[in-house]
Amino acid sequence: VKQRGAMLRIASYDLRSRFSVIQGAASLLDLPDNTEQERTEMLQILNRNFPKLATMLTELMDLARLEAGRESLAVKPFDATELLRGLVESAQPLATERGLY
């Protein structure tokens, strides 16, 4: 039960983070002084993040089914490096825009 609660907290944090990236890209996309290249970069961020957000929501619904006892959990290994690299790549254009490393 503790692990499920921790997973729910992590999922919630990940969703908030993804929404923040999308919200940041959308607000930057709306700036009138943006170049066409900047608009293209912001659209690319949105296009990368919306499918990931949909996946995360599906996973959260799966977790809810686990909590309700409607599914069983199958734990399997994953590549954490790939996951982290994807997160960094999705936020990098926004960080660069804001002068962050």
PDB file of C-alpha atoms in Angstrom, residues 1-99:
ATOM      1  CA  VAL A   1       0.000   0.000   0.000  1.00  0.00           C
ATOM      2  CA  LYS A   2       2.891   2.365   0.774  1.00  0.00           C
ATOM      3  CA  GLN A   3       4.424   1.654  -2.634  1.00  0.00           C
ATOM      4  CA  ARG A   4       1.161   2.430  -4.396  1.00  0.00           C
ATOM      5  CA  GLY A   5       0.858   5.708  -2.526  1.00  0.00           C
ATOM      6  CA  ALA A   6       4.421   6.592  -3.511  1.00  0.00           C
ATOM      7  CA  MET A   7       3.688   5.662  -7.126  1.00  0.00           C
ATOM      8  CA  LEU A   8       0.621   7.899  -7.077  1.00  0.00           C
ATOM      9  CA  ARG A   9       2.646  10.816  -5.716  1.00  0.00           C
ATOM     10  CA  ILE A  10       5.322  10.292  -8.383  1.00  0.00           C
ATOM     11  CA  ALA A  11       2.699  10.053 -11.131  1.00  0.00           C
ATOM     12  CA  SER A  12       1.051  13.247  -9.913  1.00  0.00           C
ATOM     13  CA  TYR A  13       4.395  15.046  -9.849  1.00  0.00           C
ATOM     14  CA  ASP A  14       5.248  13.796 -13.343  1.00  0.00           C
ATOM     15  CA  LEU A  15       1.885  14.955 -14.670  1.00  0.00           C
ATOM     16  CA  ARG A  16       2.315  18.405 -13.133  1.00  0.00           C
ATOM     17  CA  SER A  17       5.806  18.625 -14.631  1.00  0.00           C
ATOM     18  CA  ARG A  18       4.557  17.639 -18.084  1.00  0.00           C
ATOM     19  CA  PHE A  19       1.690  20.128 -17.865  1.00  0.00           C
ATOM     20  CA  SER A  20       4.177  22.835 -16.877  1.00  0.00           C
ATOM     21  CA  VAL A  21       6.302  22.137 -19.953  1.00  0.00           C
ATOM     22  CA  ILE A  22       3.218  22.241 -22.171  1.00  0.00           C
ATOM     23  CA  GLN A  23       1.902  25.395 -20.537  1.00  0.00           C
ATOM     24  CA  GLY A  24       5.300  27.101 -20.871  1.00  0.00           C
ATOM     25  CA  ALA A  25       5.606  26.184 -24.542  1.00  0.00           C
ATOM     26  CA  ALA A  26       2.038  27.298 -25.241  1.00  0.00           C
ATOM     27  CA  SER A  27       2.545  30.657 -23.530  1.00  0.00           C
ATOM     28  CA  LEU A  28       5.834  31.249 -25.375  1.00  0.00           C
ATOM     29  CA  LEU A  29       4.159  30.283 -28.635  1.00  0.00           C
ATOM     30  CA  ASP A  30       1.702  33.121 -28.148  1.00  0.00           C
ATOM     31  CA  LEU A  31       4.338  35.863 -27.810  1.00  0.00           C
ATOM     32  CA  PRO A  32       4.054  38.345 -30.699  1.00  0.00           C
ATOM     33  CA  ASP A  33       7.824  38.832 -31.127  1.00  0.00           C
ATOM     34  CA  ASN A  34       8.591  35.150 -31.746  1.00  0.00           C
ATOM     35  CA  THR A  35      10.430  34.217 -34.890  1.00  0.00           C
ATOM     36  CA  GLU A  36       9.104  31.441 -37.091  1.00  0.00           C
ATOM     37  CA  GLN A  37      11.916  29.206 -35.804  1.00  0.00           C
ATOM     38  CA  GLU A  38      10.909  29.869 -32.178  1.00  0.00           C
ATOM     39  CA  ARG A  39       7.284  29.062 -32.975  1.00  0.00           C
ATOM     40  CA  THR A  40       8.378  25.857 -34.693  1.00  0.00           C
ATOM     41  CA  GLU A  41      10.442  24.869 -31.643  1.00  0.00           C
ATOM     42  CA  MET A  42       7.521  25.499 -29.298  1.00  0.00           C
ATOM     43  CA  LEU A  43       5.211  23.455 -31.544  1.00  0.00           C
ATOM     44  CA  GLN A  44       7.763  20.640 -31.492  1.00  0.00           C
ATOM     45  CA  ILE A  45       7.783  20.736 -27.684  1.00  0.00           C
ATOM     46  CA  LEU A  46       3.995  20.535 -27.664  1.00  0.00           C
ATOM     47  CA  ASN A  47       3.965  17.715 -30.210  1.00  0.00           C
ATOM     48  CA  ARG A  48       6.491  15.738 -28.139  1.00  0.00           C
ATOM     49  CA  ASN A  49       4.748  16.287 -24.841  1.00  0.00           C
ATOM     50  CA  PHE A  50       1.071  15.736 -25.649  1.00  0.00           C
ATOM     51  CA  PRO A  51       1.507  12.028 -26.527  1.00  0.00           C
ATOM     52  CA  LYS A  52       3.635  11.527 -23.422  1.00  0.00           C
ATOM     53  CA  LEU A  53       0.969  13.219 -21.338  1.00  0.00           C
ATOM     54  CA  ALA A  54      -1.676  10.920 -22.804  1.00  0.00           C
ATOM     55  CA  THR A  55       0.490   7.922 -21.909  1.00  0.00           C
ATOM     56  CA  MET A  56       0.941   9.193 -18.377  1.00  0.00           C
ATOM     57  CA  LEU A  57      -2.810   9.655 -17.945  1.00  0.00           C
ATOM     58  CA  THR A  58      -3.396   6.110 -19.183  1.00  0.00           C
ATOM     59  CA  GLU A  59      -0.830   4.837 -16.694  1.00  0.00           C
ATOM     60  CA  LEU A  60      -2.524   6.780 -13.908  1.00  0.00           C
ATOM     61  CA  MET A  61      -5.847   5.177 -14.836  1.00  0.00           C
ATOM     62  CA  ASP A  62      -4.088   1.790 -14.761  1.00  0.00           C
ATOM     63  CA  LEU A  63      -2.848   2.598 -11.274  1.00  0.00           C
ATOM     64  CA  ALA A  64      -6.387   3.463 -10.213  1.00  0.00           C
ATOM     65  CA  ARG A  65      -7.544   0.058 -11.491  1.00  0.00           C
ATOM     66  CA  LEU A  66      -4.733  -1.573  -9.482  1.00  0.00           C
ATOM     67  CA  GLU A  67      -5.865   0.289  -6.381  1.00  0.00           C
ATOM     68  CA  ALA A  68      -9.422  -0.898  -6.973  1.00  0.00           C
ATOM     69  CA  GLY A  69      -8.206  -4.497  -7.336  1.00  0.00           C
ATOM     70  CA  ARG A  70      -9.323  -4.768 -10.957  1.00  0.00           C
ATOM     71  CA  GLU A  71      -5.802  -5.519 -12.274  1.00  0.00           C
ATOM     72  CA  SER A  72      -2.678  -7.215 -11.026  1.00  0.00           C
ATOM     73  CA  LEU A  73       0.745  -5.628 -11.117  1.00  0.00           C
ATOM     74  CA  ALA A  74       3.461  -6.989 -13.429  1.00  0.00           C
ATOM     75  CA  VAL A  75       6.799  -5.417 -12.471  1.00  0.00           C
ATOM     76  CA  LYS A  76       9.432  -5.321 -15.195  1.00  0.00           C
ATOM     77  CA  PRO A  77      12.765  -3.541 -15.687  1.00  0.00           C
ATOM     78  CA  PHE A  78      13.052  -0.337 -17.680  1.00  0.00           C
ATOM     79  CA  ASP A  79      15.827   1.921 -18.900  1.00  0.00           C
ATOM     80  CA  ALA A  80      15.927   4.861 -16.480  1.00  0.00           C
ATOM     81  CA  THR A  81      18.547   6.581 -18.628  1.00  0.00           C
ATOM     82  CA  GLU A  82      16.178   6.618 -21.587  1.00  0.00           C
ATOM     83  CA  LEU A  83      13.358   7.990 -19.433  1.00  0.00           C
ATOM     84  CA  LEU A  84      15.509  10.774 -17.987  1.00  0.00           C
ATOM     85  CA  ARG A  85      17.028  11.627 -21.367  1.00  0.00           C
ATOM     86  CA  GLY A  86      13.531  12.013 -22.814  1.00  0.00           C
ATOM     87  CA  LEU A  87      12.496  14.326 -19.988  1.00  0.00           C
ATOM     88  CA  VAL A  88      15.592  16.480 -20.429  1.00  0.00           C
ATOM     89  CA  GLU A  89      15.181  16.639 -24.216  1.00  0.00           C
ATOM     90  CA  SER A  90      11.538  17.679 -23.916  1.00  0.00           C
ATOM     91  CA  ALA A  91      12.364  20.543 -21.540  1.00  0.00           C
ATOM     92  CA  GLN A  92      15.683  21.640 -23.095  1.00  0.00           C
ATOM     93  CA  PRO A  93      14.303  24.142 -25.649  1.00  0.00           C
ATOM     94  CA  LEU A  94      12.297  25.869 -22.935  1.00  0.00           C
ATOM     95  CA  ALA A  95      15.301  25.918 -20.592  1.00  0.00           C
ATOM     96  CA  THR A  96      17.501  27.324 -23.367  1.00  0.00           C
ATOM     97  CA  GLU A  97      14.902  29.992 -24.088  1.00  0.00           C
ATOM     98  CA  ARG A  98      15.038  31.015 -20.426  1.00  0.00           C
ATOM     99  CA  GLY A  99      18.851  30.973 -20.316  1.00  0.00           C
TER     100      GLY A  99
END
